[in-house]
Tab-separated table of C-alpha atoms in Angstrom:
chain	number	residue	atom	x	y	z
A	74	MET	CA	0.000	0.000	0.000
A	75	ASN	CA	1.326	3.433	-0.912
A	76	THR	CA	0.562	6.844	0.557
A	77	ARG	CA	-2.097	7.634	-2.053
A	78	GLN	CA	-3.931	4.428	-1.237
A	79	ALA	CA	-3.713	5.275	2.443
A	80	VAL	CA	-5.297	8.660	1.762
A	81	MET	CA	-8.107	7.020	-0.196
A	82	MET	CA	-8.652	4.546	2.632
A	83	ALA	CA	-8.782	7.339	5.174
A	84	SER	CA	-11.297	9.194	2.997
A	85	GLY	CA	-13.451	6.081	2.688
A	86	VAL	CA	-13.418	5.569	6.420
A	87	ALA	CA	-14.463	9.158	7.018
A	88	ARG	CA	-17.415	8.858	4.639
A	89	ARG	CA	-18.797	5.927	6.562
A	90	GLY	CA	-19.588	8.316	9.403
A	91	ALA	CA	-20.318	7.453	12.961
A	92	MET	CA	-20.332	3.724	12.374
A	93	LEU	CA	-16.545	3.735	12.079
A	94	LYS	CA	-15.655	6.557	14.471
A	95	LEU	CA	-13.538	4.215	16.492
A	96	VAL	CA	-11.559	3.231	13.395
A	97	ILE	CA	-10.616	6.763	12.389
A	98	PRO	CA	-7.960	7.373	15.078
A	99	ALA	CA	-6.311	4.093	14.159
A	100	GLY	CA	-6.480	4.996	10.480
A	101	VAL	CA	-4.893	8.380	11.140
A	102	ILE	CA	-2.109	6.768	13.147
A	103	PHE	CA	-1.568	4.233	10.357
A	104	PHE	CA	-1.511	7.023	7.761
A	105	ILE	CA	1.102	8.943	9.741
A	106	PHE	CA	3.104	5.747	9.998
A	107	LEU	CA	3.004	5.273	6.235
A	108	VAL	CA	4.080	8.866	5.603
A	109	ALA	CA	6.962	8.387	8.003
A	110	LEU	CA	7.987	5.285	6.087
A	111	GLY	CA	7.851	7.260	2.866
A	112	ILE	CA	10.054	9.948	4.307
A	113	VAL	CA	12.555	7.387	5.563
A	114	GLY	CA	12.509	5.670	2.173
A	115	SER	CA	13.149	8.914	0.320
A	116	ILE	CA	16.079	9.709	2.574
A	117	ALA	CA	17.577	6.270	1.984
A	118	GLY	CA	17.014	6.597	-1.750
A	119	SER	CA	18.654	10.003	-1.969
A	120	SER	CA	21.980	8.587	-0.873
A	121	GLN	CA	21.833	6.128	-3.744
A	122	ALA	CA	20.589	8.683	-6.228
A	123	SER	CA	23.455	10.997	-5.410
A	124	ILE	CA	25.837	8.393	-6.761
A	125	ALA	CA	24.558	9.117	-10.268
A	126	ALA	CA	24.086	12.856	-9.819
A	127	CYS	CA	25.158	15.248	-12.542
A	128	GLY	CA	28.892	15.543	-12.131
A	129	ASP	CA	29.248	12.756	-9.599
A	130	ALA	CA	31.765	9.999	-10.131
A	131	GLY	CA	29.613	6.948	-10.645
A	132	LYS	CA	27.222	5.612	-13.235
A	133	PRO	CA	26.915	7.571	-16.475
A	134	ASP	CA	23.877	9.791	-16.758
A	135	THR	CA	20.967	8.056	-18.480
A	136	GLU	CA	18.805	11.162	-18.574
A	137	TYR	CA	18.889	13.995	-21.081
A	138	ASP	CA	20.343	16.998	-19.311
A	139	ASP	CA	19.614	19.399	-22.131
A	140	GLY	CA	18.262	22.146	-19.928
A	141	ARG	CA	14.685	21.768	-21.033
A	142	ASP	CA	11.455	21.664	-19.111
A	143	ASN	CA	9.877	18.227	-19.312
A	144	GLY	CA	7.084	17.931	-21.789
A	145	GLY	CA	7.584	21.093	-23.783
A	146	ASP	CA	9.415	22.644	-26.698
A	147	ASN	CA	12.822	23.900	-25.689
A	148	GLY	CA	12.839	26.658	-28.214
A	149	GLY	CA	14.485	24.651	-30.958
A	150	GLY	CA	11.427	24.779	-33.154
A	151	ASN	CA	10.494	21.165	-32.587
A	152	GLY	CA	7.545	21.346	-30.256
A	153	GLY	CA	5.631	18.539	-31.903
A	154	ASN	CA	7.935	15.707	-31.029
A	155	GLY	CA	5.728	13.726	-28.776
A	156	GLY	CA	5.900	15.737	-25.565
A	157	GLY	CA	7.665	14.777	-22.403
A	158	GLY	CA	10.902	13.873	-24.070
A	159	GLY	CA	11.591	16.187	-26.970
A	160	THR	CA	14.973	17.733	-27.484
A	161	GLY	CA	16.088	20.864	-29.281
A	162	GLY	CA	15.271	21.226	-32.964
A	163	LYS	CA	18.814	21.057	-34.340
A	164	LEU	CA	19.768	18.232	-32.006
A	165	ARG	CA	16.625	16.296	-32.916
A	166	GLU	CA	17.281	16.768	-36.630
A	167	GLN	CA	20.706	15.171	-36.194
A	168	GLN	CA	19.269	12.347	-34.108
A	169	ILE	CA	16.595	11.573	-36.705
A	170	ALA	CA	19.109	11.710	-39.559
A	171	ASN	CA	21.430	9.324	-37.745
A	172	ALA	CA	18.531	7.040	-36.828
A	173	LYS	CA	17.637	6.753	-40.512
A	174	ILE	CA	21.246	5.847	-41.369
A	175	ILE	CA	21.296	3.142	-38.705
A	176	ASP	CA	17.972	1.720	-39.867
A	177	GLY	CA	19.071	1.839	-43.498
A	178	GLU	CA	22.193	-0.175	-42.760
A	179	ALA	CA	20.184	-2.680	-40.720
A	180	ALA	CA	17.642	-3.122	-43.512
A	181	THR	CA	20.371	-3.455	-46.155
A	182	ALA	CA	21.992	-6.220	-44.111
A	183	GLY	CA	18.683	-8.034	-43.844
A	184	LEU	CA	18.355	-7.381	-40.123
A	185	SER	CA	15.039	-6.798	-38.404
A	186	GLY	CA	13.592	-3.667	-36.866
A	187	ARG	CA	14.615	-5.122	-33.511
A	188	ALA	CA	18.237	-4.701	-34.558
A	189	THR	CA	17.501	-1.061	-35.369
A	190	LEU	CA	15.932	-0.579	-31.934
A	191	ILE	CA	18.927	-2.093	-30.137
A	192	ALA	CA	21.308	0.069	-32.165
A	193	LEU	CA	19.290	3.218	-31.434
A	194	MET	CA	19.248	2.457	-27.712
A	195	THR	CA	22.997	1.910	-27.776
A	196	ALA	CA	23.765	5.107	-29.685
A	197	LEU	CA	21.476	7.134	-27.415
A	198	GLN	CA	23.324	5.927	-24.342
A	199	GLU	CA	26.782	6.286	-25.853
A	200	SER	CA	26.496	9.570	-27.747
A	201	THR	CA	22.910	10.884	-27.474
A	202	LEU	CA	22.641	9.635	-31.079
A	203	ILE	CA	25.000	12.434	-32.179
A	204	ASN	CA	28.160	11.757	-34.188
A	205	LEU	CA	30.668	12.948	-31.589
A	206	ASP	CA	34.325	13.523	-32.397
A	207	HIS	CA	35.326	12.961	-28.774
A	208	GLY	CA	34.608	10.629	-25.884
A	209	ASP	CA	36.150	8.528	-23.146
A	210	ARG	CA	39.793	7.887	-24.012
A	211	ASP	CA	39.886	7.441	-27.814
A	212	SER	CA	36.153	6.728	-28.263
A	213	VAL	CA	34.396	8.570	-31.103
A	214	GLY	CA	31.251	8.418	-33.184
A	215	LEU	CA	27.660	7.347	-32.683
A	216	PHE	CA	28.558	4.187	-30.763
A	217	GLN	CA	31.733	5.569	-29.138
A	218	GLN	CA	33.830	2.882	-30.803
A	219	ARG	CA	37.556	2.903	-30.102
A	220	PRO	CA	40.239	2.714	-32.801
A	221	SER	CA	42.609	1.137	-30.278
A	222	THR	CA	40.324	-1.876	-29.803
A	223	GLY	CA	39.882	-2.728	-33.445
A	224	TRP	CA	36.774	-0.842	-34.526
A	225	GLY	CA	38.578	1.023	-37.302
A	226	THR	CA	40.339	4.320	-37.823
A	227	VAL	CA	38.968	7.586	-36.451
A	228	GLU	CA	37.906	8.606	-39.962
A	229	GLN	CA	36.084	5.325	-40.478
A	230	ILE	CA	34.290	5.397	-37.138
A	231	MET	CA	33.298	9.026	-37.640
A	232	ASP	CA	31.345	7.943	-40.707
A	233	PRO	CA	27.907	6.954	-39.304
A	234	HIS	CA	27.354	4.436	-42.115
A	235	TYR	CA	30.571	2.629	-41.253
A	236	SER	CA	30.065	2.729	-37.468
A	237	SER	CA	26.491	1.473	-37.857
A	238	LYS	CA	27.652	-1.468	-39.968
A	239	MET	CA	30.367	-2.261	-37.463
A	240	PHE	CA	27.848	-2.288	-34.610
A	241	LEU	CA	25.382	-4.418	-36.552
A	242	LEU	CA	27.720	-6.758	-38.447
A	243	GLY	CA	31.120	-6.502	-36.799
A	244	LYS	CA	34.547	-6.573	-38.400
A	245	GLY	CA	34.322	-7.515	-42.056
A	246	PHE	CA	30.688	-6.417	-42.391
A	247	LYS	CA	29.459	-9.981	-42.692
A	248	ARG	CA	26.752	-11.503	-40.552
A	249	GLY	CA	27.805	-14.439	-38.445
A	250	ASP	CA	31.546	-14.220	-39.078
A	251	HIS	CA	32.165	-13.975	-35.301
A	252	GLY	CA	35.116	-11.654	-35.742
A	253	ASP	CA	36.502	-9.400	-33.055
A	254	PRO	CA	35.109	-6.943	-32.272
A	255	PRO	CA	31.792	-8.695	-32.864
A	256	GLY	CA	28.696	-7.068	-34.264
A	257	LEU	CA	25.167	-7.546	-33.009
A	258	SER	CA	24.457	-10.273	-35.570
A	259	ASP	CA	27.453	-12.236	-34.264
A	260	ILE	CA	25.829	-12.599	-30.834
A	261	PRO	CA	23.994	-15.945	-30.488
A	262	GLY	CA	20.372	-15.320	-29.569
A	263	TRP	CA	20.599	-11.541	-29.922
A	264	ASP	CA	17.115	-11.392	-31.444
A	265	THR	CA	15.470	-13.067	-28.450
A	266	MET	CA	17.454	-11.791	-25.465
A	267	ALA	CA	16.610	-8.601	-23.587
A	268	LEU	CA	17.320	-5.491	-25.657
A	269	GLY	CA	19.780	-3.988	-23.198
A	270	ASP	CA	21.609	-7.296	-22.810
A	271	ALA	CA	22.066	-7.544	-26.573
A	272	ALA	CA	23.533	-4.034	-26.673
A	273	GLN	CA	25.922	-4.893	-23.854
A	274	LYS	CA	27.152	-8.012	-25.635
A	275	VAL	CA	28.473	-5.765	-28.398
A	276	GLN	CA	29.616	-2.781	-26.353
A	277	ARG	CA	31.123	-4.588	-23.349
A	278	SER	CA	30.438	-1.532	-21.230
A	279	ALA	CA	31.420	-1.066	-17.614
A	280	PHE	CA	27.819	0.077	-17.082
A	281	PRO	CA	25.744	-2.716	-18.645
A	282	ASP	CA	22.409	-1.792	-17.081
A	283	LEU	CA	22.031	1.603	-18.734
A	284	TYR	CA	21.137	0.636	-22.294
A	285	ALA	CA	17.697	-0.665	-21.314
A	286	GLY	CA	16.742	2.777	-20.016
A	287	GLN	CA	16.930	4.229	-23.528
A	288	GLU	CA	14.175	2.089	-25.051
A	289	SER	CA	11.371	4.650	-24.732
A	290	GLU	CA	13.433	7.453	-26.247
A	291	ALA	CA	14.639	5.152	-29.026
A	292	ARG	CA	11.069	4.228	-29.915
A	293	ARG	CA	10.057	7.885	-29.829
A	294	ILE	CA	12.820	8.876	-32.240
A	295	ALA	CA	12.044	5.903	-34.491
A	296	HIS	CA	8.420	7.026	-34.665
A	297	GLU	CA	9.438	10.578	-35.560
A	298	ALA	CA	11.832	9.236	-38.192
A	299	GLY	CA	9.156	6.990	-39.700
A	300	LEU	CA	11.072	3.780	-38.985
A	301	ASP	CA	9.380	0.383	-38.847
A	302	LEU	CA	10.664	-1.342	-35.736
A	303	ASP	CA	8.388	-4.306	-36.441
A	304	ARG	CA	10.172	-5.037	-39.720
A	305	GLY	CA	11.210	-8.658	-40.056
A	306	GLY	CA	14.686	-9.796	-41.040
A	307	SER	CA	15.999	-12.373	-43.450
A	308	PRO	CA	16.725	-15.706	-41.762
A	309	ALA	CA	19.914	-16.457	-43.665
A	310	PRO	CA	23.119	-14.507	-42.895
A	311	THR	CA	23.969	-12.007	-45.582
A	312	GLY	CA	26.751	-9.508	-45.979
A	313	THR	CA	28.641	-7.264	-48.312
A	314	ALA	CA	32.192	-8.307	-47.504
A	315	THR	CA	34.458	-11.305	-47.259
A	316	ASP	CA	35.579	-12.856	-44.011
A	317	ALA	CA	38.823	-10.931	-44.192
A	318	ALA	CA	39.436	-8.312	-41.533
A	319	VAL	CA	39.141	-4.672	-42.517
A	320	PRO	CA	42.650	-3.257	-43.137
A	321	PRO	CA	43.344	-0.040	-41.202
A	322	GLY	CA	42.545	3.049	-43.228
A	323	SER	CA	40.398	1.187	-45.768
A	324	TYR	CA	36.771	0.142	-46.200
A	325	PRO	CA	35.521	-3.419	-46.779
A	326	SER	CA	34.562	-4.406	-50.287
A	327	GLY	CA	31.002	-3.554	-51.140
A	328	TYR	CA	31.108	-0.422	-49.016
A	329	THR	CA	30.627	2.931	-50.695
A	330	ARG	CA	32.806	5.653	-49.262
A	331	PRO	CA	30.670	8.551	-47.975
A	332	THR	CA	30.308	11.753	-49.879
A	333	SER	CA	32.203	14.799	-48.671
A	334	THR	CA	29.152	16.055	-46.799
A	335	GLU	CA	29.154	12.906	-44.676
A	336	LYS	CA	32.838	12.977	-43.764
A	337	PRO	CA	33.791	14.081	-40.255
A	338	ASP	CA	34.326	17.756	-39.709
A	339	GLU	CA	37.848	19.091	-39.599
A	340	GLY	CA	39.422	19.288	-36.169
A	341	VAL	CA	38.912	15.796	-34.788
A	342	PHE	CA	39.162	15.657	-31.021
A	343	ASN	CA	42.484	14.293	-29.826
A	344	ARG	CA	41.840	12.255	-26.685
A	345	CYS	CA	45.551	11.611	-26.184
A	346	GLU	CA	46.112	15.314	-25.636
A	347	GLY	CA	42.684	15.999	-24.155
A	348	LYS	CA	41.881	18.741	-26.652
A	349	GLU	CA	40.944	19.393	-30.233
A	350	PHE	CA	43.795	19.667	-32.697
A	351	GLY	CA	44.913	23.277	-32.726
A	352	ASP	CA	42.779	24.114	-29.696
A	353	GLU	CA	45.466	25.484	-27.396
A	354	PRO	CA	44.910	27.212	-24.059
A	355	LYS	CA	44.487	30.932	-24.572
A	356	THR	CA	46.027	32.020	-21.275
A	357	ASP	CA	48.192	30.523	-18.570
A	358	PRO	CA	46.031	27.530	-17.658
A	359	GLY	CA	47.418	26.687	-14.244
A	360	LYS	CA	47.402	23.146	-12.906
A	361	ASP	CA	44.573	20.768	-12.024
A	362	GLY	CA	43.478	21.073	-8.427
A	363	ARG	CA	44.617	24.683	-8.044
A	364	VAL	CA	42.217	27.415	-7.002
A	365	PHE	CA	40.514	29.591	-9.599
A	366	HIS	CA	41.047	33.337	-9.970
A	367	ASP	CA	39.050	36.095	-11.636
A	368	LYS	CA	40.047	37.888	-14.781
A	369	ASP	CA	38.397	40.486	-16.961
A	370	ALA	CA	37.305	39.134	-20.340
A	371	PRO	CA	34.391	40.671	-22.231
A	372	TRP	CA	31.979	38.297	-23.970
A	373	PRO	CA	32.112	38.015	-27.757
A	374	PRO	CA	29.419	40.085	-29.509
A	375	GLU	CA	27.384	36.986	-30.479
A	376	VAL	CA	26.831	36.119	-26.801
A	377	LYS	CA	23.393	37.546	-26.099
A	378	ASN	CA	21.267	36.409	-23.182
A	379	ARG	CA	18.024	37.362	-21.487
A	380	ARG	CA	19.845	38.324	-18.309
A	381	SER	CA	23.041	40.273	-17.837
A	382	THR	CA	26.046	38.676	-16.199
A	383	ALA	CA	25.365	40.482	-12.919
A	384	GLU	CA	21.714	39.422	-13.003
A	385	ALA	CA	22.661	35.806	-13.734
A	386	ILE	CA	25.081	35.644	-10.805
A	387	ALA	CA	22.546	37.294	-8.495
A	388	TRP	CA	19.853	34.814	-9.573
A	389	ALA	CA	22.192	31.862	-8.948
A	390	LYS	CA	23.123	33.119	-5.488
A	391	GLN	CA	19.470	33.699	-4.661
A	392	GLU	CA	18.657	30.131	-5.693
A	393	ALA	CA	21.500	28.818	-3.531
A	394	ALA	CA	20.192	30.792	-0.542
A	395	ARG	CA	16.660	29.416	-0.811
A	396	HIS	CA	15.534	27.263	2.092
A	397	THR	CA	13.383	25.378	-0.421
A	398	PRO	CA	14.791	25.300	-3.985
A	399	SER	CA	12.539	26.645	-6.718
A	400	GLU	CA	13.180	23.396	-8.636
A	401	ASP	CA	14.722	19.999	-8.116
A	402	TRP	CA	18.121	20.519	-9.747
A	403	PHE	CA	19.187	16.875	-9.466
A	404	ARG	CA	21.265	16.060	-12.575
A	405	MET	CA	20.191	19.360	-14.135
A	406	CYS	CA	23.504	21.221	-14.251
A	407	LEU	CA	23.081	22.403	-17.847
A	408	MET	CA	19.494	23.482	-17.327
A	409	PHE	CA	20.544	25.430	-14.238
A	410	THR	CA	23.239	27.392	-16.048
A	411	ALA	CA	20.830	28.136	-18.892
A	412	LYS	CA	18.196	29.364	-16.455
A	413	THR	CA	20.636	31.652	-14.695
A	414	TYR	CA	20.807	33.584	-17.964
A	415	GLY	CA	17.043	33.548	-18.464
A	416	TRP	CA	16.641	30.567	-20.793
A	417	ASN	CA	14.286	27.666	-20.202
A	418	SER	CA	16.593	25.321	-22.100
A	419	ALA	CA	20.193	25.145	-23.226
A	420	GLY	CA	19.468	23.487	-26.555
A	421	THR	CA	22.205	20.859	-26.110
A	422	GLY	CA	22.008	17.214	-25.074
A	423	HIS	CA	24.734	17.060	-22.416
A	424	ALA	CA	26.882	19.503	-20.492
A	425	ILE	CA	30.211	18.384	-21.918
A	426	ASP	CA	28.763	18.427	-25.455
A	427	HIS	CA	27.761	22.052	-24.909
A	428	TYR	CA	31.404	22.897	-24.307
A	429	TRP	CA	32.686	21.138	-27.412
A	430	ALA	CA	29.886	22.595	-29.516
A	431	MET	CA	31.239	26.069	-28.740
A	432	PRO	CA	33.327	27.779	-31.417
A	433	SER	CA	36.980	27.022	-30.717
A	434	SER	CA	37.596	30.746	-30.148
A	435	MET	CA	35.270	30.580	-27.128
A	436	ARG	CA	36.828	27.528	-25.471
A	437	HIS	CA	39.522	28.426	-22.944
A	438	THR	CA	41.049	25.009	-22.405
A	439	LYS	CA	42.337	24.358	-18.870
A	440	ASP	CA	42.304	28.090	-18.094
A	441	ARG	CA	41.702	28.505	-14.348
A	442	ASN	CA	41.302	32.271	-14.581
A	443	PRO	CA	37.712	32.706	-15.784
A	444	PRO	CA	35.717	35.917	-15.633
A	445	PRO	CA	32.682	36.001	-13.343
A	446	GLY	CA	29.647	34.714	-15.196
A	447	ALA	CA	31.589	32.176	-17.266
A	448	LEU	CA	30.538	28.561	-17.629
A	449	LEU	CA	33.056	26.046	-16.264
A	450	PHE	CA	33.092	22.490	-17.644
A	451	TRP	CA	34.391	19.196	-16.279
A	452	ARG	CA	34.705	15.701	-17.719
A	453	ASN	CA	34.087	12.675	-15.494
A	454	SER	CA	32.727	9.128	-15.534
A	455	SER	CA	29.273	10.460	-16.348
A	456	ARG	CA	28.219	10.683	-19.998
A	457	SER	CA	27.006	14.208	-19.353
A	458	GLY	CA	30.046	15.711	-17.696
A	459	HIS	CA	29.380	18.743	-15.525
A	460	VAL	CA	28.952	22.490	-15.917
A	461	ALA	CA	28.660	25.222	-13.302
A	462	LEU	CA	28.370	29.011	-13.195
A	463	TYR	CA	31.466	30.879	-12.051
A	464	VAL	CA	30.307	33.558	-9.587
A	465	GLY	CA	33.732	35.057	-8.879
A	466	ASN	CA	36.302	34.890	-6.068
A	467	GLY	CA	37.178	31.323	-6.998
A	468	GLU	CA	33.639	30.058	-6.425
A	469	ILE	CA	30.901	28.454	-8.512
A	470	ALA	CA	27.183	27.890	-8.210
A	471	SER	CA	26.722	24.138	-8.717
A	472	ASN	CA	23.964	21.602	-8.292
A	473	ASP	CA	24.364	18.307	-6.396
A	474	ILE	CA	27.809	19.098	-4.987
A	475	ARG	CA	26.720	19.502	-1.365
A	476	GLU	CA	23.229	18.009	-1.573
A	477	PRO	CA	21.428	16.297	-4.485
A	478	GLY	CA	18.892	18.575	-6.126
A	479	ARG	CA	20.116	21.786	-4.486
A	480	ILE	CA	22.366	24.638	-5.598
A	481	SER	CA	25.401	25.480	-3.471
A	482	ILE	CA	28.122	28.123	-3.688
A	483	VAL	CA	31.427	26.267	-3.340
A	484	PRO	CA	35.073	26.655	-4.352
A	485	ALA	CA	35.401	25.778	-8.042
A	486	ASP	CA	38.116	23.224	-7.382
A	487	GLU	CA	35.751	21.234	-5.166
A	488	ILE	CA	34.378	19.528	-8.300
A	489	GLU	CA	37.791	17.959	-8.811
A	490	ARG	CA	38.500	17.254	-5.156
A	491	LYS	CA	35.123	15.709	-4.320
A	492	TRP	CA	34.124	14.078	-7.610
A	493	GLY	CA	37.501	13.345	-9.159
A	494	ALA	CA	36.425	15.229	-12.293
A	495	ILE	CA	38.809	16.558	-14.929
A	496	TYR	CA	38.552	20.265	-15.640
A	497	GLU	CA	38.183	20.955	-19.375
A	498	GLY	CA	37.994	24.742	-19.408
A	499	TRP	CA	35.659	27.704	-19.388
A	500	ALA	CA	33.534	29.359	-22.015
A	501	PRO	CA	31.280	32.416	-22.154
A	502	PRO	CA	27.558	31.913	-21.463
A	503	TYR	CA	26.760	31.134	-25.082
A	504	PHE	CA	23.353	29.516	-25.723
A	505	PRO	CA	22.744	29.900	-29.483
A	506	ASN	CA	19.904	27.351	-29.327
A	507	GLY	CA	18.564	28.468	-25.954
A	508	GLY	CA	14.799	28.579	-25.653
């Protein structure tokens, strides 16, 4: 019995009138007891939830921290995307385009709509279904495949057609060849096992339980893209390549090299150096773990927000001082920074993606001398990373750092000391897709 049922029971008892007067006190006591249990349960749950909080060192974030309000358009011009889970217009356009590529490769290989669904769930968890040129260690692309573990070269993996075929068919692009790394079709029983388990068999993730949580969003995107997830597959293995392994720097036979518009953008992210090629620190960066200091740096002219810098900092401090927060900020670091500047959404899928989506001229890599009002970004074990508002004097306004769901004003280096995060750099409060 839950609290709502207890309330209904209490109401029913009251309506019976005098006949049950003796029962009412007992019912009230029982109701209070249930509420107390609920409170105790929520306290116990919060300690577990904090493990996966935005910016915490633990499980990757399975939610979309894009700074939007649940159930509405985030200003990206895509309000009719099903409600309750829509993302920004430009982001959604990329997701739908990539979903169609994945489904096209699955259909070409004779695989069922179930294979498409598993691939969509996997790409949503790994990259938000966006073709990323960065990731954990040397991971890149839709499925965050690693060149160092045999998935191909960076250029190959950054082609969504290639990476989709590798996920679905494995090395050699031939169903059932059982090469290494294996594709989905190499996994015995993949079409009957649980969706998340099938994804994990291919990805071999340290967080195997997270793929299953992407099923609803994957189905929503498939519906918007017009994909048939009930499509059947051919029973016999088919493929477009021989059993030979794919030589580095080449494509298997039968594969058409992408057109220039599908090739990865220039400036691939170099995970060995922790930065984009040519993206050097613009000032003396300092060392990890050191305190932060203020500097004067005017925002570029294209940075235009609904609140001024002073107003944004004042709003953040006011939110931190509230006895009861205006919102539950659990895992909502990007939404919080967007709202400090007057936006209801940031227009980006994850905090760390927001940083790398900035023009390179705006990214101040490893610089620990940000101006007040800047956005500070960290990379950690979470898919989302973390972002906070720099309020000056070496301090930030951050969610979840002292208490899950609340905003606190803390030293900026506390994110590294408490969460073990890696500081990426700061950027101006630029929300080109803010809504």
